[in-house]
Every structure is written in C-alpha cells, then in structure tokens.
Amino acid sequence: MQSTAEQRALKLSIAVTLLSGAVGILGGLMTGSRAIMFDGMYSFVDVLLTFASLAVSKLLVQEPSRRFQYGYWHLEPLVAVGESALLVTACVYAVINGVQGLMSDGHQVAYGHGLLWAGLMGVTGFAMAAYMHRMARLQNSILLDVDARAWLLSGFLSLALLLGYAIAVALTGSAHDHWVPYVDPAVLLCIALAMLPVPLRTLRAAIRDVLEVAPEELDRQVRSVMDALVKERGFLGYSSHVAQIGRGRFVEIHILVAPDYRVETVGAVDNIRREVAARLDAAWPQVWLTVDVTADPSYM
C-alpha cells in the first residue's frame, strides 16, 4: 500500500510538472523572459528525472532476485545522484545565462504578464512541495523527498520572479526606467545562486549512500544497543558494521563469547537475534540484520 501511494504521488508530480513546463515555456516566449523560460525547461528536465524515480519505486517493491540478491535499494541513491547532478547543472547554466544577460545590456520583458505567470506557478510549486514532503515523510522515501525539494525550488523561483517583476513594473516610467531591462537577468542570476545549495546538499547525501558511508545515527544506535546487551548477558564483546543504501539499512553484528559458552538450542541464538532486532526496531525488508555468535576473535 505504501509503495502504491509513493507511485501515485510520483505520477501526480509528473502530470503537474508537464503542465507547468508547457506553461513556463509558453510564458517565456510570450513575455520574452529568460527566467521564465528557464523555469519551464527546468520543469521538463524534472519530468524525465521523476520518470526515473517512478521506475525505481516499482523495482523497490519487488522481491530480491538471484542477480540482485540484496534487492534494488542501491538504485535509489543512484537516481538521487543523477537527479541532483542535473539540477546543479541547470542552476549553473542559469547563473551563466544571467551573467551574460547583465553584460549584454539586458533585454525587454513584458513584466505585467510575467507577474500573473509567476503568481500562478508559485502557488503550484509550494502546494506540490508541501504535498510531496508530507508523502516523503509518510513513505520514508528518498525519491519523494528529492521531488519535494525540486518543487520547493520551483516555488522559490516563481516567488523571486514575482518580486523581481513587481519591482520592474514599479520602475517602469520612473527616473530609474533604464534599469528595467536588467531586472530579468538579475533575478535569474540571484535565484540560480540561491537554489544551487539545495541540490548540492541532496547530491552530497546521495553520494554518501552510494559510497556506503556508515550513517552516524544508525552506528550510534547499534553501539548503544549492543553495549547494553553485552553488559546484561555477560558477553566478552562485539563488533558491528552498518551501511545505508537509499531507504535500506544493513546491520551486521558479531558477538564474542567464551569458548565454553553453552548454547542449549538454536532457538536460544534466535532469541538473541530477535532481542537485537526488537531493540533496533529492525524490520525486514527495510533493515537487513545479521547477528552471529562466535568464540573466535578472528571473526570479529
């Protein structure tokens, strides 16, 4: 049910993004605004990325195969890396475009019509960002979280355009009328620079997952649980290894016991595993938990 909800949210995002992109490109052509055109092209690029997210979302609900025996969790951060990298590229392109516009004496834009477009797109962007962020929390989904960030960027882009174009309308016909042609490239430059850190942060987090950098919070949780268990059960020690790939978490724990430690039944060892799993709140398939007991320190 959760995966179906995730896919429905992505499909809604695709439909709204396609419509926003078409309106953006049309609005850019009608008003002569490069900033509006950039927002439209940004939306179309985002559609392609959301299609990739939808495909990965469908794979994540499938059972592991002989070829992918740990499932398809690794695809989630890979898609996030690709999406974030493209968004970073789009922002860098917008920065270059804005600088070129300022250096070429700006250009004329129908700012009145631009105000109407920016207001409509701003409301759409923030509404979709709020919805996708809520769904991302409910589904614990990186894919929806990345999409929510993209909508948030789009909303702030439209808000910046709205403010910039309002300033341009106010300057028109005044003593500062000669600054009006520079408003569109200046706004484009400012919003691109303001937007850039958001996909950069997402890119950094996704790369950490791809490289399987141990998440500090999960590592602390495992160590806290095992420190308490070792003290309670009188074990000699333990070693633990953790990794997070997308929404999948992998925990491997080796418990060291004395050579004469008696295990009456296999069920007794299973009870240790169940206790560790309960304390970690480790539920399959989101968490792959391995717990073994050994008297040989070389296996630690």
Short mmCIF file of C-alpha atoms in Angstrom, two decimals, residues 72-279:
data_model
loop_
_atom_site.label_atom_id
_atom_site.label_comp_id
_atom_site.label_asym_id
_atom_site.label_seq_id
_atom_site.Cartn_x
_atom_site.Cartn_y
_atom_site.Cartn_z
CA TYR A 72 17.25 -2.90 -5.61
CA TRP A 73 17.96 -0.44 -2.78
CA HIS A 74 21.20 0.70 -4.45
CA LEU A 75 19.24 2.17 -7.38
CA GLU A 76 17.55 4.76 -5.16
CA PRO A 77 20.67 6.79 -4.26
CA LEU A 78 21.98 6.37 -7.83
CA VAL A 79 18.82 8.05 -9.16
CA ALA A 80 19.13 10.74 -6.48
CA VAL A 81 22.73 11.40 -7.59
CA GLY A 82 21.63 11.72 -11.22
CA GLU A 83 18.70 13.98 -10.38
CA SER A 84 20.70 16.25 -8.10
CA ALA A 85 23.60 16.47 -10.56
CA LEU A 86 21.24 17.59 -13.33
CA LEU A 87 19.61 20.17 -11.06
CA VAL A 88 23.06 21.51 -10.14
CA THR A 89 23.90 21.71 -13.85
CA ALA A 90 20.65 23.59 -14.52
CA CYS A 91 21.44 26.10 -11.79
CA VAL A 92 24.99 26.64 -13.09
CA TYR A 93 23.61 27.17 -16.60
CA ALA A 94 21.15 29.75 -15.24
CA VAL A 95 23.98 31.58 -13.46
CA ILE A 96 25.95 31.79 -16.71
CA ASN A 97 22.83 32.92 -18.59
CA GLY A 98 22.11 35.60 -16.00
CA VAL A 99 25.68 36.96 -16.14
CA GLN A 100 25.56 37.07 -19.93
CA GLY A 101 22.26 38.98 -19.80
CA LEU A 102 23.71 41.59 -17.45
CA MET A 103 26.81 42.00 -19.60
CA SER A 104 24.76 42.46 -22.79
CA ASP A 105 22.66 45.41 -21.56
CA GLY A 106 19.72 43.21 -20.53
CA HIS A 107 16.57 42.73 -22.60
CA GLN A 108 12.94 43.80 -22.74
CA VAL A 109 10.32 41.70 -20.95
CA ALA A 110 6.52 42.00 -20.64
CA TYR A 111 6.70 42.18 -16.85
CA GLY A 112 2.95 42.64 -16.32
CA HIS A 113 2.12 39.28 -17.88
CA GLY A 114 5.13 37.81 -16.11
CA LEU A 115 3.61 38.79 -12.75
CA LEU A 116 0.49 36.74 -13.44
CA TRP A 117 2.51 33.73 -14.57
CA ALA A 118 4.88 33.88 -11.59
CA GLY A 119 1.99 34.08 -9.11
CA LEU A 120 0.25 31.04 -10.59
CA MET A 121 3.44 28.96 -10.75
CA GLY A 122 4.44 30.00 -7.24
CA VAL A 123 1.19 28.73 -5.73
CA THR A 124 1.51 25.48 -7.71
CA GLY A 125 5.13 24.95 -6.69
CA PHE A 126 4.65 25.47 -2.96
CA ALA A 127 1.44 23.39 -2.89
CA MET A 128 3.17 20.46 -4.61
CA ALA A 129 6.24 20.82 -2.38
CA ALA A 130 4.09 20.58 0.75
CA TYR A 131 2.21 17.55 -0.57
CA MET A 132 5.33 15.69 -1.74
CA HIS A 133 7.18 16.47 1.52
CA ARG A 134 4.28 15.04 3.52
CA MET A 135 4.21 11.91 1.36
CA ALA A 136 8.01 11.54 1.63
CA ARG A 137 7.72 11.52 5.44
CA LEU A 138 4.87 9.02 5.42
CA GLN A 139 6.64 6.69 2.96
CA ASN A 140 10.19 7.31 4.23
CA SER A 141 11.07 7.84 0.57
CA ILE A 142 14.24 9.48 -0.75
CA LEU A 143 12.62 9.64 -4.19
CA LEU A 144 9.67 11.69 -2.94
CA ASP A 145 11.96 13.83 -0.79
CA VAL A 146 14.11 14.74 -3.80
CA ASP A 147 10.96 15.53 -5.79
CA ALA A 148 9.65 17.70 -2.94
CA ARG A 149 12.91 19.65 -2.96
CA ALA A 150 12.58 20.16 -6.71
CA TRP A 151 9.06 21.58 -6.25
CA LEU A 152 10.29 23.80 -3.43
CA LEU A 153 12.98 25.18 -5.70
CA SER A 154 10.38 25.82 -8.37
CA GLY A 155 8.18 27.65 -5.86
CA PHE A 156 11.02 29.89 -4.69
CA LEU A 157 11.97 30.54 -8.31
CA SER A 158 8.45 31.75 -9.04
CA LEU A 159 8.40 33.83 -5.84
CA ALA A 160 11.68 35.51 -6.80
CA LEU A 161 10.31 36.21 -10.26
CA LEU A 162 7.15 37.66 -8.74
CA LEU A 163 9.12 40.05 -6.54
CA GLY A 164 11.55 40.98 -9.29
CA TYR A 165 8.85 41.66 -11.84
CA ALA A 166 6.89 43.73 -9.32
CA ILE A 167 10.00 45.88 -8.90
CA ALA A 168 10.35 46.16 -12.69
CA VAL A 169 6.73 47.29 -13.05
CA ALA A 170 7.28 49.88 -10.30
CA LEU A 171 10.43 51.22 -12.02
CA THR A 172 8.81 51.48 -15.47
CA GLY A 173 8.30 55.13 -16.41
CA SER A 174 10.26 56.38 -13.40
CA ALA A 175 13.66 58.07 -13.22
CA HIS A 176 15.19 54.60 -12.92
CA ASP A 177 13.49 53.22 -16.02
CA HIS A 178 16.90 52.43 -17.61
CA TRP A 179 17.38 49.64 -15.04
CA VAL A 180 14.25 47.75 -16.12
CA PRO A 181 15.95 45.64 -18.89
CA TYR A 182 18.38 44.30 -16.29
CA VAL A 183 15.73 43.01 -13.90
CA ASP A 184 15.09 39.67 -15.66
CA PRO A 185 18.76 38.56 -15.92
CA ALA A 186 19.46 39.88 -12.40
CA VAL A 187 16.55 37.89 -10.95
CA LEU A 188 17.64 34.80 -12.89
CA LEU A 189 21.18 35.11 -11.51
CA CYS A 190 20.02 35.61 -7.92
CA ILE A 191 17.55 32.75 -7.84
CA ALA A 192 20.01 30.37 -9.51
CA LEU A 193 22.66 31.16 -6.89
CA ALA A 194 20.07 30.80 -4.10
CA MET A 195 18.80 27.48 -5.47
CA LEU A 196 22.21 25.90 -6.02
CA PRO A 197 22.90 24.80 -2.40
CA VAL A 198 19.72 22.67 -2.23
CA PRO A 199 20.58 20.10 -4.94
CA LEU A 200 24.20 20.23 -3.77
CA ARG A 201 23.13 19.04 -0.31
CA THR A 202 20.99 16.29 -1.81
CA LEU A 203 23.86 15.29 -4.09
CA ARG A 204 26.24 15.06 -1.12
CA ALA A 205 23.83 12.87 0.87
CA ALA A 206 23.16 10.58 -2.12
CA ILE A 207 26.88 10.16 -2.81
CA ARG A 208 27.37 9.13 0.82
CA ASP A 209 24.81 6.37 0.29
CA VAL A 210 26.42 5.27 -2.99
CA LEU A 211 29.81 5.08 -1.24
CA GLU A 212 28.16 3.25 1.69
CA VAL A 213 29.44 5.73 4.26
CA ALA A 214 28.25 4.49 7.67
CA PRO A 215 25.37 6.69 8.90
CA GLU A 216 26.39 8.13 12.28
CA GLU A 217 22.94 7.93 13.86
CA LEU A 218 22.48 4.25 12.97
CA ASP A 219 26.02 3.43 14.12
CA ARG A 220 25.40 5.11 17.49
CA GLN A 221 22.08 3.29 17.88
CA VAL A 222 23.65 -0.12 17.18
CA ARG A 223 26.54 0.53 19.56
CA SER A 224 24.20 1.71 22.31
CA VAL A 225 22.02 -1.39 22.00
CA MET A 226 24.98 -3.78 21.89
CA ASP A 227 26.84 -2.11 24.77
CA ALA A 228 23.77 -2.68 26.95
CA LEU A 229 23.26 -6.25 25.72
CA VAL A 230 26.90 -7.24 26.27
CA LYS A 231 26.71 -5.92 29.84
CA GLU A 232 23.39 -7.68 30.55
CA ARG A 233 24.34 -11.06 29.04
CA GLY A 234 27.99 -11.15 30.09
CA PHE A 235 29.35 -11.42 26.54
CA LEU A 236 33.06 -10.74 26.01
CA GLY A 237 32.49 -8.12 23.32
CA TYR A 238 31.13 -7.49 19.85
CA SER A 239 31.86 -5.86 16.52
CA SER A 240 29.33 -4.10 14.31
CA HIS A 241 29.19 -2.83 10.75
CA VAL A 242 26.41 -0.63 9.35
CA ALA A 243 25.55 0.88 5.99
CA GLN A 244 22.60 2.68 4.46
CA ILE A 245 21.72 2.48 0.78
CA GLY A 246 18.66 4.51 -0.06
CA ARG A 247 15.99 3.59 2.47
CA GLY A 248 17.58 0.16 3.01
CA ARG A 249 19.74 -0.32 6.12
CA PHE A 250 22.28 -3.10 6.53
CA VAL A 251 23.46 -4.11 10.03
CA GLU A 252 25.99 -6.86 10.73
CA ILE A 253 26.84 -7.78 14.34
CA HIS A 254 29.33 -10.39 15.62
CA ILE A 255 29.08 -11.27 19.33
CA LEU A 256 32.18 -12.67 21.05
CA VAL A 257 31.64 -15.27 23.77
CA ALA A 258 33.93 -17.53 25.83
CA PRO A 259 34.92 -20.87 24.24
CA ASP A 260 32.94 -22.71 26.93
CA TYR A 261 29.81 -20.59 26.43
CA ARG A 262 26.90 -23.02 26.23
CA VAL A 263 24.11 -22.66 23.68
CA GLU A 264 21.45 -25.18 24.59
CA THR A 265 19.38 -24.77 21.42
CA VAL A 266 19.44 -22.93 18.11
CA GLY A 267 16.34 -21.18 19.37
CA ALA A 268 18.44 -19.55 22.10
CA VAL A 269 20.61 -17.88 19.45
CA ASP A 270 17.48 -16.90 17.53
CA ASN A 271 16.18 -15.24 20.69
CA ILE A 272 19.33 -13.11 20.84
CA ARG A 273 18.72 -12.05 17.23
CA ARG A 274 15.08 -11.25 17.98
CA GLU A 275 16.07 -9.17 21.00
CA VAL A 276 18.63 -7.19 18.99
CA ALA A 277 16.08 -6.68 16.21
CA ALA A 278 13.43 -5.50 18.67
CA ARG A 279 15.77 -3.03 20.35
#
